[in-house]
Coordinates of C-alpha atoms in Angstrom, one line a residue:
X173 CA 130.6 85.8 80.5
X174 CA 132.9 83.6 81.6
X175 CA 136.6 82.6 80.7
X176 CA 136.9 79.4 78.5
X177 CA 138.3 76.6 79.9
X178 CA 141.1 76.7 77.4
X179 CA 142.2 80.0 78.3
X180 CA 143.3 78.2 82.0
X181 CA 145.5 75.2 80.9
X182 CA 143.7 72.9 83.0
X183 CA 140.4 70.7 83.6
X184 CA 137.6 72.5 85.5
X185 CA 137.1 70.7 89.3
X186 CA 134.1 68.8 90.0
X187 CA 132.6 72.0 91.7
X188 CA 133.4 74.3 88.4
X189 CA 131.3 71.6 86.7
X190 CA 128.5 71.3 88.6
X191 CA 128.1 75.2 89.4
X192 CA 128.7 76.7 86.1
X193 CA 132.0 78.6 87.1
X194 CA 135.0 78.6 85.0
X195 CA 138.2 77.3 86.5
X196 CA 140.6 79.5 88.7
X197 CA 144.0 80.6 87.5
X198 CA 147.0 80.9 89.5
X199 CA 145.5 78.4 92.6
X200 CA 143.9 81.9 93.7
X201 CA 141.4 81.7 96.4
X202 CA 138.5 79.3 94.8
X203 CA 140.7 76.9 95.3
X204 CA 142.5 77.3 98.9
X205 CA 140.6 75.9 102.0
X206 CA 137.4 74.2 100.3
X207 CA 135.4 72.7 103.1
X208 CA 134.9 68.7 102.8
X209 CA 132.9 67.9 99.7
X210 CA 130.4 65.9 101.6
X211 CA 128.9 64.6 98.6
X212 CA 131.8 63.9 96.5
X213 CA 130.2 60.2 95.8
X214 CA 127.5 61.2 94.4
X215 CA 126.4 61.3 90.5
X216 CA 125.9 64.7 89.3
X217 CA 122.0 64.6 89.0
X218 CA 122.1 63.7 92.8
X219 CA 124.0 66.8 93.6
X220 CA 122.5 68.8 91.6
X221 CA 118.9 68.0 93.2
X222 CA 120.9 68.8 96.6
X223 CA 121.9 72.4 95.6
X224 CA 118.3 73.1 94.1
X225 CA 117.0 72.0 97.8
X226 CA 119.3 73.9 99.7
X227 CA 119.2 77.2 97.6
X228 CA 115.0 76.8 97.9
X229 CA 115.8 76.5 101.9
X230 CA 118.2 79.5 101.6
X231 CA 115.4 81.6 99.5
X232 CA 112.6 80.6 102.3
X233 CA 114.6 81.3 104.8
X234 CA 116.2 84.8 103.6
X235 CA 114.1 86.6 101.0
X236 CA 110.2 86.8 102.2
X237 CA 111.3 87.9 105.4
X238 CA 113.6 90.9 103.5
X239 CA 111.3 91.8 101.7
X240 CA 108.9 92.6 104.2
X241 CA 111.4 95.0 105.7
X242 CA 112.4 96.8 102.5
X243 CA 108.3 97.4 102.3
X244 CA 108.2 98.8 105.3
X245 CA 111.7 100.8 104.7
X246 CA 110.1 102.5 101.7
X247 CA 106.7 103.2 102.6
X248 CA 108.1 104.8 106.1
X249 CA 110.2 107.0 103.8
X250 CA 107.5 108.0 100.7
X251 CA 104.3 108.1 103.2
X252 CA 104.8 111.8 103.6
X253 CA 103.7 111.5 100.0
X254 CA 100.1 110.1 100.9
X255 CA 100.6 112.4 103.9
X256 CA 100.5 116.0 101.6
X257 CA 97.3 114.8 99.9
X258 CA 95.7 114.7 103.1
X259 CA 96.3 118.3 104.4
X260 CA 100.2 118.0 106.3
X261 CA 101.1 121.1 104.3
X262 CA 97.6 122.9 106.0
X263 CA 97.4 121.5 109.3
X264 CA 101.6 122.2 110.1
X265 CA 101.2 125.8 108.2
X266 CA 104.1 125.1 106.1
X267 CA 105.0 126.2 102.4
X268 CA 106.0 124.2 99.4
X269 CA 109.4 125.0 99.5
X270 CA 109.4 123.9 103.7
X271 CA 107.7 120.7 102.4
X272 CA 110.5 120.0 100.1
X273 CA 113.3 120.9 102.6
X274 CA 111.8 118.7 104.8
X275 CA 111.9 116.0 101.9
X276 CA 115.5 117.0 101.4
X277 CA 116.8 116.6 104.7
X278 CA 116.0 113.2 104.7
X279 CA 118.3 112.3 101.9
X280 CA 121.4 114.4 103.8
X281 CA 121.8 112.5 106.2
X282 CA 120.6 108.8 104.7
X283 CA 122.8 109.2 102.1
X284 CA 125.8 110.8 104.3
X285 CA 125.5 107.2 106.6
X286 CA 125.5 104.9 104.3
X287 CA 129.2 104.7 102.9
X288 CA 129.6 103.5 106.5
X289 CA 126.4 101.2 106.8
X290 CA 127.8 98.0 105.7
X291 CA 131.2 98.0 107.6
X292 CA 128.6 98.4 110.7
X293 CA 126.7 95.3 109.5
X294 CA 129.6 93.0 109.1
X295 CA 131.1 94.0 112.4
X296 CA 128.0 94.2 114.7
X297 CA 126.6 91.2 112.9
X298 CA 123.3 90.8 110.6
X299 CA 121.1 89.8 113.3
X300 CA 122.1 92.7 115.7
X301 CA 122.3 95.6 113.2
X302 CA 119.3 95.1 110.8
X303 CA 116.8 94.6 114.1
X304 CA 118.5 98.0 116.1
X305 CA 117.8 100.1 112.9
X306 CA 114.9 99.1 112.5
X307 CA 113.3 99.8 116.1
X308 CA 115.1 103.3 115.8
X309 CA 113.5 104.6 112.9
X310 CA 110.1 103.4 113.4
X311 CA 110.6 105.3 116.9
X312 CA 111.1 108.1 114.0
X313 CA 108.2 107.5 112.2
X314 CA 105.8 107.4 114.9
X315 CA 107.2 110.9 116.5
X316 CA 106.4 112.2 112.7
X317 CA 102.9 111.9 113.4
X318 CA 103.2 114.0 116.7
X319 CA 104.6 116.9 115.7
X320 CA 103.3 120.1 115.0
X321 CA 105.7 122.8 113.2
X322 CA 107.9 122.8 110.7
X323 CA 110.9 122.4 112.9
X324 CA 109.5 118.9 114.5
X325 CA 109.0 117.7 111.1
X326 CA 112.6 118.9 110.1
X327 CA 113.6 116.5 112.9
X328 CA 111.9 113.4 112.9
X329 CA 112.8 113.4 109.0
X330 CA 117.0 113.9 109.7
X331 CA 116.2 111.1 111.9
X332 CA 114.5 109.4 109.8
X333 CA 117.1 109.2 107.5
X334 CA 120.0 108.0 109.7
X335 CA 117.9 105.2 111.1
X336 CA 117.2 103.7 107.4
X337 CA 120.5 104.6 106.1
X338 CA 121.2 100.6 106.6
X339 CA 118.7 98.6 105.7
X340 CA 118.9 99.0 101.5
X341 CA 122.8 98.8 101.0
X342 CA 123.3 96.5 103.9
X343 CA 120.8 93.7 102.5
X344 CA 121.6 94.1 98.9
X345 CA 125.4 93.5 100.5
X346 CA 124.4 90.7 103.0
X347 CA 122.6 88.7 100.1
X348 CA 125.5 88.8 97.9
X349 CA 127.5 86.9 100.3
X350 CA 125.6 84.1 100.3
X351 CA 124.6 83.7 96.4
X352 CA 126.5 83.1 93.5
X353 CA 126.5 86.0 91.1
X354 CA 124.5 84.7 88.8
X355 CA 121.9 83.9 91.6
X356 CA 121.9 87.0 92.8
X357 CA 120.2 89.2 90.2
X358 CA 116.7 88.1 90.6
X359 CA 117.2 87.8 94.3
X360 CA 118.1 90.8 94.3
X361 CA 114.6 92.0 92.0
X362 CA 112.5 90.4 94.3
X363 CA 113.4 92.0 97.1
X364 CA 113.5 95.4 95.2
X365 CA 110.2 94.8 93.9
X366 CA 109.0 95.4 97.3
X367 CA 109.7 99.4 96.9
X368 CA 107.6 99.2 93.9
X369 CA 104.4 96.9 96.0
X370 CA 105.0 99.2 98.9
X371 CA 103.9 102.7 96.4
X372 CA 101.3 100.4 95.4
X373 CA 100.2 98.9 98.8
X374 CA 101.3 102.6 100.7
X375 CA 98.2 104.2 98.3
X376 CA 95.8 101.9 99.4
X377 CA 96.8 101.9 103.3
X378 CA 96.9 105.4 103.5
X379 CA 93.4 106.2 101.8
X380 CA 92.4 103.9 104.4
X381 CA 94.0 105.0 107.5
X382 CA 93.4 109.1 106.9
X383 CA 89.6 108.1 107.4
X384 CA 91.0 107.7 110.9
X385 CA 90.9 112.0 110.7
X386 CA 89.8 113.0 113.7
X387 CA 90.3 110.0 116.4
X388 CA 91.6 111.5 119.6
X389 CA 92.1 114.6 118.6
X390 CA 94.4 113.5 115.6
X391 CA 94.6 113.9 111.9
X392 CA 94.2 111.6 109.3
X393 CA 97.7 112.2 107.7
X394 CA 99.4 112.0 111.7
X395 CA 97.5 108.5 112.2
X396 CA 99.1 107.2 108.9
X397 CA 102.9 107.9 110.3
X398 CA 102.0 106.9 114.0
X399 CA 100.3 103.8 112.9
X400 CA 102.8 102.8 110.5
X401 CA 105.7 103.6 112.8
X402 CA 104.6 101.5 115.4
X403 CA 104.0 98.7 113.1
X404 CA 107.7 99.5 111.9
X405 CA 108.9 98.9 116.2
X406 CA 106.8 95.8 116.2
X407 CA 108.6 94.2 112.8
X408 CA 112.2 95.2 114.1
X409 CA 111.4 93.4 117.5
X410 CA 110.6 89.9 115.9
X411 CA 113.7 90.6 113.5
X412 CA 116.1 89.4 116.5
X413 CA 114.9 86.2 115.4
X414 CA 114.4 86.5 111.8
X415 CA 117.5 88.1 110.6
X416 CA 120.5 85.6 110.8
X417 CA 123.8 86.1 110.3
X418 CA 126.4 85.5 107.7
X419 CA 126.5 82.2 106.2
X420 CA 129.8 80.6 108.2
X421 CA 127.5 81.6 111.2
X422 CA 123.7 81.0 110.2
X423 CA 122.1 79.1 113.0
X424 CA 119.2 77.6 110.7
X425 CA 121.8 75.5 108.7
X426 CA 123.5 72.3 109.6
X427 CA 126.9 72.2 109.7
X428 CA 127.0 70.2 106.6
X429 CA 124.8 72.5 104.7
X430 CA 127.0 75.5 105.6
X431 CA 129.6 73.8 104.4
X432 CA 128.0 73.5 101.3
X433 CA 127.0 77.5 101.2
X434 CA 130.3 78.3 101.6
X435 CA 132.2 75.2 99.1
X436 CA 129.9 77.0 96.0
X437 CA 130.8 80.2 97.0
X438 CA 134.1 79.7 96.7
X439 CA 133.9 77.6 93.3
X440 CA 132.2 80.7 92.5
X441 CA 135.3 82.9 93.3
X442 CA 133.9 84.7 95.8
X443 CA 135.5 86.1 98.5
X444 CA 132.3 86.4 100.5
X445 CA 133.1 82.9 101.5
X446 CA 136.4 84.1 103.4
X447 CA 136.9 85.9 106.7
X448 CA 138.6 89.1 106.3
X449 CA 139.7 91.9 108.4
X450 CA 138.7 95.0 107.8
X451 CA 141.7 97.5 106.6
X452 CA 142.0 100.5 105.2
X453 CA 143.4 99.3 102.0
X454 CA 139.8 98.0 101.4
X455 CA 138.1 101.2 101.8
X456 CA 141.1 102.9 99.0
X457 CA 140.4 100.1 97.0
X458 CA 136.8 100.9 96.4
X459 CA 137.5 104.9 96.2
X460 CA 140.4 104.5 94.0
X461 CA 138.4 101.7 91.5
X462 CA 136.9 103.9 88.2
X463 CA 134.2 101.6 88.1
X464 CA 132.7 102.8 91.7
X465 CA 132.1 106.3 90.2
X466 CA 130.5 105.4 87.3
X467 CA 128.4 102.9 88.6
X468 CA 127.3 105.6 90.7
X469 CA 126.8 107.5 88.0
X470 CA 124.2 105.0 86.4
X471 CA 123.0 104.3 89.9
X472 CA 122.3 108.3 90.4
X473 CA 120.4 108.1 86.9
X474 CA 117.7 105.5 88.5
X475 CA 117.5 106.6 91.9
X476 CA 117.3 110.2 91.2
X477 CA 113.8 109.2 88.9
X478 CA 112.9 106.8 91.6
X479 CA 112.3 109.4 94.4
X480 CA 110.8 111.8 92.3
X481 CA 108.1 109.5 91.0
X482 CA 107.6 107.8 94.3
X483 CA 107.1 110.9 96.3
X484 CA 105.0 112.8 93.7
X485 CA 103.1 110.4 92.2
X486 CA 100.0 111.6 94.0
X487 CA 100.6 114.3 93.2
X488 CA 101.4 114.0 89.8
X489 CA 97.9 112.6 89.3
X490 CA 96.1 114.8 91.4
X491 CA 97.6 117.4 89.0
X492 CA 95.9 115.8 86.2
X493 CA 92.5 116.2 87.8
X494 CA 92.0 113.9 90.4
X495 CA 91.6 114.4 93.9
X496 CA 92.5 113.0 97.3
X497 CA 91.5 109.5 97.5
X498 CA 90.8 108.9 93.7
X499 CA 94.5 109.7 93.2
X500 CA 96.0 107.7 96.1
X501 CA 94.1 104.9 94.6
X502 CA 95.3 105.3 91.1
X503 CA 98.7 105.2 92.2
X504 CA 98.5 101.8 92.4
X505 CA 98.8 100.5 89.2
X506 CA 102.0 101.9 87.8
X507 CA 103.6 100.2 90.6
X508 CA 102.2 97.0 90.6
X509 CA 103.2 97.1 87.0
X510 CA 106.7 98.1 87.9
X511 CA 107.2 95.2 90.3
X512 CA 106.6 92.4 87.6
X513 CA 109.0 94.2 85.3
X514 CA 111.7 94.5 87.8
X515 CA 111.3 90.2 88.8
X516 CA 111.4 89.7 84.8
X517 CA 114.4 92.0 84.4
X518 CA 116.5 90.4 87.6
X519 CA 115.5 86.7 86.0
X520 CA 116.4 87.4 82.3
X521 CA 119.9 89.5 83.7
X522 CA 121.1 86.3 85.4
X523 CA 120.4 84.1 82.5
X524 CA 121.7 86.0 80.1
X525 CA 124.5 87.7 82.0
X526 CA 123.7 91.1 80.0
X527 CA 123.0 93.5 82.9
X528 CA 124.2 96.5 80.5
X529 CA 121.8 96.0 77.8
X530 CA 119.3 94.9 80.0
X531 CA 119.6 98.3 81.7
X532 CA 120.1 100.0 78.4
X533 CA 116.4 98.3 77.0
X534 CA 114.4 99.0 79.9
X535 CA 115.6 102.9 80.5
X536 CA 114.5 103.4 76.9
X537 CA 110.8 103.0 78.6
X538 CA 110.9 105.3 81.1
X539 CA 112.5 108.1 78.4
X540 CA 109.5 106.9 76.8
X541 CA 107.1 107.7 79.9
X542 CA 108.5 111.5 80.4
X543 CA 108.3 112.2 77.6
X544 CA 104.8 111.6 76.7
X545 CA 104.8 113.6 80.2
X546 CA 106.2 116.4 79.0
X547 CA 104.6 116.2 75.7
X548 CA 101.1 115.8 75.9
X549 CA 98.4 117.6 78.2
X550 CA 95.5 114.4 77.9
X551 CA 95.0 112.8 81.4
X552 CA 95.1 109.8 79.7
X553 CA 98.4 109.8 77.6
X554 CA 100.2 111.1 81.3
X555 CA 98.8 108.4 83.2
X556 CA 100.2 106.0 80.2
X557 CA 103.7 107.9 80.4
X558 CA 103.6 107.0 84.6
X559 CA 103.3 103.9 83.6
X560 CA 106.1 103.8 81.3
X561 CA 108.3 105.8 83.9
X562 CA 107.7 103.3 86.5
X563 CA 108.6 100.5 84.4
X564 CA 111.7 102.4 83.3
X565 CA 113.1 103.0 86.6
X566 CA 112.0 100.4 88.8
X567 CA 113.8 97.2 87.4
X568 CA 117.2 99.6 86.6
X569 CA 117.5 99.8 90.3
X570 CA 117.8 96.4 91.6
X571 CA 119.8 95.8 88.1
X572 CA 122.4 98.2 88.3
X573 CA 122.9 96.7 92.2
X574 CA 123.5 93.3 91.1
X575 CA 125.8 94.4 88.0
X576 CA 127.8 96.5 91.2
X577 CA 128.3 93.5 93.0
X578 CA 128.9 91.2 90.4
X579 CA 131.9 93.4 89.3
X580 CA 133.2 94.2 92.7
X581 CA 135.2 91.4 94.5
X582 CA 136.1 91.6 98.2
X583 CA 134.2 91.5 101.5
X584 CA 134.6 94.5 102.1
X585 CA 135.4 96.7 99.1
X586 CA 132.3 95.4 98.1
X587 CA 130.3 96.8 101.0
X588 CA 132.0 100.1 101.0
X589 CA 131.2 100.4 96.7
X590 CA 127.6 99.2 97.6
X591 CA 127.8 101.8 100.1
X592 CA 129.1 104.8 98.2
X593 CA 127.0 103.7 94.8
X594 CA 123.7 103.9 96.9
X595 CA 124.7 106.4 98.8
X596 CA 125.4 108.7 96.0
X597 CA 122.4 107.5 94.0
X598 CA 120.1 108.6 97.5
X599 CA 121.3 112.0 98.1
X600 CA 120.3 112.9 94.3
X601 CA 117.2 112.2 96.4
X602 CA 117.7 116.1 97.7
X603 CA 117.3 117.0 93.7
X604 CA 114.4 115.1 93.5
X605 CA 112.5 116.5 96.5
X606 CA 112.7 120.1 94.9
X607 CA 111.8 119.5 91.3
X608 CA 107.9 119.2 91.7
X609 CA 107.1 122.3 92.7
X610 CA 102.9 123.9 93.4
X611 CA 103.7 126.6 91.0
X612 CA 104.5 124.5 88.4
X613 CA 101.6 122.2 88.7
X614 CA 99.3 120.8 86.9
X615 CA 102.1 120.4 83.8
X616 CA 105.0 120.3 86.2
X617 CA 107.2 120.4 82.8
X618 CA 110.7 121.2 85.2
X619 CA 110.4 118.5 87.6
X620 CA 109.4 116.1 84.2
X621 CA 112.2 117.5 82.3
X622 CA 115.1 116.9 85.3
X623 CA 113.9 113.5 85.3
X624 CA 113.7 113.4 81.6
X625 CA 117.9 114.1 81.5
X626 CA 118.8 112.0 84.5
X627 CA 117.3 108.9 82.4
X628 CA 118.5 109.7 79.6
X629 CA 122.4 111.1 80.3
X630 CA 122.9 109.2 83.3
X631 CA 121.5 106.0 82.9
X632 CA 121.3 105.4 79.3
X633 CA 124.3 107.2 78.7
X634 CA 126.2 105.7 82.1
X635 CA 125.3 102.2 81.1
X636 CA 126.4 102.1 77.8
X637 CA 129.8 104.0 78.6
X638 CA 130.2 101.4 81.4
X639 CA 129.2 98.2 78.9
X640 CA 131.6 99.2 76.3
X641 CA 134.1 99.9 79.1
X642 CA 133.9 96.1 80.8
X643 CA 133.9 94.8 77.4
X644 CA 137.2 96.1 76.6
X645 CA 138.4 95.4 80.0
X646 CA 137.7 91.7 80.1
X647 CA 139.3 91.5 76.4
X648 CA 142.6 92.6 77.9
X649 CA 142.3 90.3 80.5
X650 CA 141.7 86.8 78.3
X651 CA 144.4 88.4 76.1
X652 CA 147.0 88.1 79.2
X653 CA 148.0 92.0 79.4
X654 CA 147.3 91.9 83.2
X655 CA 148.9 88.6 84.1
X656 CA 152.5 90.6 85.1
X657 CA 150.2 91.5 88.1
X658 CA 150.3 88.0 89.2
X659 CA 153.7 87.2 89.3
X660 CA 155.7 86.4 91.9
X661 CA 152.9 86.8 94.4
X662 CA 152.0 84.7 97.0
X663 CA 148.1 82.8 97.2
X664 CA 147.0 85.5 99.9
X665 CA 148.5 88.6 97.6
X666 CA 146.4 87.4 94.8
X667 CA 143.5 86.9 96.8
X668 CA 143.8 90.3 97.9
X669 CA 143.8 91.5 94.4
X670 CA 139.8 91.4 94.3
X671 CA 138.5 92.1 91.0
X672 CA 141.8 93.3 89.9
X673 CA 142.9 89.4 89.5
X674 CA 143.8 88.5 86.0
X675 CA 141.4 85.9 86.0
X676 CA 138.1 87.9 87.0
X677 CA 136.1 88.3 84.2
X678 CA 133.2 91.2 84.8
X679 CA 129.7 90.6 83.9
X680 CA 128.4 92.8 81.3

């Protein structure tokens, strides 16, 4: 979606050429401080194969290693899930309703941190942060598995949530700033599509640790958080030396090929390749920018579905007839299914640069999925609408955080949107912890029908409002109507601009 070279008045560089990027107006910041170009002699094929090399070194590096952690994030936060199938509820002497709270309360404070989360990260450094979280809330996770009231569980969960509050916004953040935006998308769905191979890979671990019921004195759904916990401490450790910083400061680069990160960053326009301070104005920025509130909007309208399906999926299909380890094992499907999708979805989204209508297509599947939920009592056709609903809300996720950051220019507004767009989206997670309630089971038509409307208003309805909004925002822009904002300001003033620059032209 990007500006013509004709609308610009001049030839794109070398770098435009070779990257794909349209030129920059007004000698803004694409332009100011390149590093040296160390393969400026070189024929275009040459540095072409060069970038291919060093983006496969940057993927190696960076995204199995990421992923792993999101896995872990999500199945220490959904394993109470595979927990309740396995007697929690009995063996603590709690209600529904206490179940739910205690489901609740982990969204309160994970979403309250997160806002927060990514200024944390760039100041403490990648490398520091990510590995400190992570040893803190598998600390959580194991003390889950010792407790034995309702109050211990209320706890370990609060904790539970502060300790993750990081990871998710901070490495959707941290990736952005070393990818161009239209390498970030399936990035972005790979390392999302963890979420959905942790439900998947959660079912099947936990059937297999609660036959562990029993050993030294403990039950099968305590060994699954103690076990998993510890594994959680173990990862975290060996993260001080698999997390690495940002990409001015990555040890695992030459100097040359950091360089090069940061030269196609900034032919990219991305401010991610500068050093900035952190102010104030950067916070305002993001609060003040219309586009942070309704992408949280669109955001709340997949992660709102996301919990609910994640956390109740087993019991979903234990409702329709299936018990204990038949339904954990069922459970695996839908998200195995969910995780292809979302990888399709993040690869066609960056070729096509149509994140809005992708989001649009793919949220008409999970509508789809509830409804043949709510509509039909055959075991059959519901296990057919899970699978819809999982495909429907998986891919939207990791979509709607790639459209955020394509759109949202600055090192730090960018972080602090991230943060309040995921943050936002996670405490809907409180909604979705109460909506699947015992009385209603086996039809569970209210928590169906909640989930039902947040597809369908919020992210169906959110993403179009927002595509038809962009659209008419970039036409004012090409037609010139925000160049007066330019004028008479100095390089740094326009820098500072962000996305508000004349010349930015937002992905659809």
């Amino acid at each position: 979606m990007d500006k013509p070279d004709s609308d610009s008045g001049h030839s794109p560089s070398v770098d435009e050429k070779n990257l794909g990027t349209r030129p920059v107006e007004y000698d803004g910041p694409a332009h100011r401080d390149f590093p040296p170009d160390h393969d400026a002699h070189l024929s275009r094929e040459e540095r072409a194969r060069i970038d291919r090399r060093l983006l496969w070194k940057l993927d190696l590096r960076l995204i199995p290693w990421l992923c792993l952690l999101y896995l872990i994030s999500f199945l220490d936060r959904t394993n109470i899930g595979n927990a309740r199938l396995v007697h929690l509820e009995d063996d603590l002497n709690i209600t529904g309703g206490q179940y739910n709270a205690a489901l609740s309360l982990f969204f309160v404070s994970y979403s309250l941190a997160e806002p927060l989360t990514n200024v944390l990260l760039k100041r403490l450094r990648p490398s520091v942060f990510i590995p400190a979280i992570m040893v803190a809330w598998g600390i959580c996770m194991t003390t889950m598995g010792l407790v034995h009231n309702f109050q211990g569980l209320m706890a370990a969960r609060f904790f539970l949530g502060l300790a993750e509050a990081g990871l998710f916004p901070g490495i959707n953040y941290y990736l952005s700033c070393w990818y161009r935006r239209d390498e970030f998308g399936i990035r972005a769905a790979i390392f999302f599509s963890a979420a959905a191979v942790s439900g998947s890979f959660g079912g099947l671990l936990a059937a297999a640790i609660a036959k562990m019921d029993g050993v030294g004195g403990k039950a099968g759904w305590s060994w699954i958080f103690i076990l998993e916990g510890i594994a959680t401490v173990l990862i975290g450790i060996a993260s001080l030396w698999m997390v690495f910083d940002f990409p001015d400061e990555a040890t695992f680069l030459s100097d040359v090929d950091r360089e090069r990160v940061i030269r196609r960053l900034k032919a990219d326009q991305q401010s991610s390749a500068e050093h900035e301070e952190f102010r104030m104005t950067y916070f305002w920025a993001s609060v003040k920018d219309w586009k942070t509130w309704l992408f949280a909007a669109i955001y709340m309208g997949a992660d709102g579905p996301l919990y609910a399906f994640s956390l109740f999926l087993p019991t979903i299909i234990n409702g329709l007839g299936y018990q204990d380890t038949q339904a954990q094992l069922l459970s695996v499907p839908p998200y195995a299914a969910a995780a292809l999708l979302t990888i399709f979805i993040g690869f066609l989204a960056d070729r096509t640069h149509q994140r809005g209508l992708c989001n649009l297509g793919v949220s008409v599947l999970g509508i789809i999925g509830f409804a043949m939920l709510l509509g039909s009592k055959a075991p059959g056709v519901q296990y057919a609408g899970t699978f819809l609903g999982a495909l429907g809300i998986y891919p939207c996720i990791a979509n709607t955080i790639t459209w955020v950051s394509n759109n949202t220019e600055g090192v730090y507004k960018r972080g602090v949107t991230m943060g309040f767009v995921i943050g936002w989206g996670n405490l809907n997670g409180v909604v979705s912890s109460n909506i699947y309630r015992r009385k209603d089971r086996p039809t569970y038509y209210v928590g169906h029908g909640v989930v039902f409307a947040y597809l369908f208003v919020f992210l169906l309805g959110g993403s179009a409002l927002q595509y038809v909004l962009l659209r008419r925002e970039n036409a004012r822009r090409r037609a010139g109507k925000l160049d007066h904002l330019v004028v008479g300001k100095s390089k740094k003033e326009i820098e500072e601009l962000g996305d508000i620059r004349p010349n930015f032209i937002y992905t659809l």
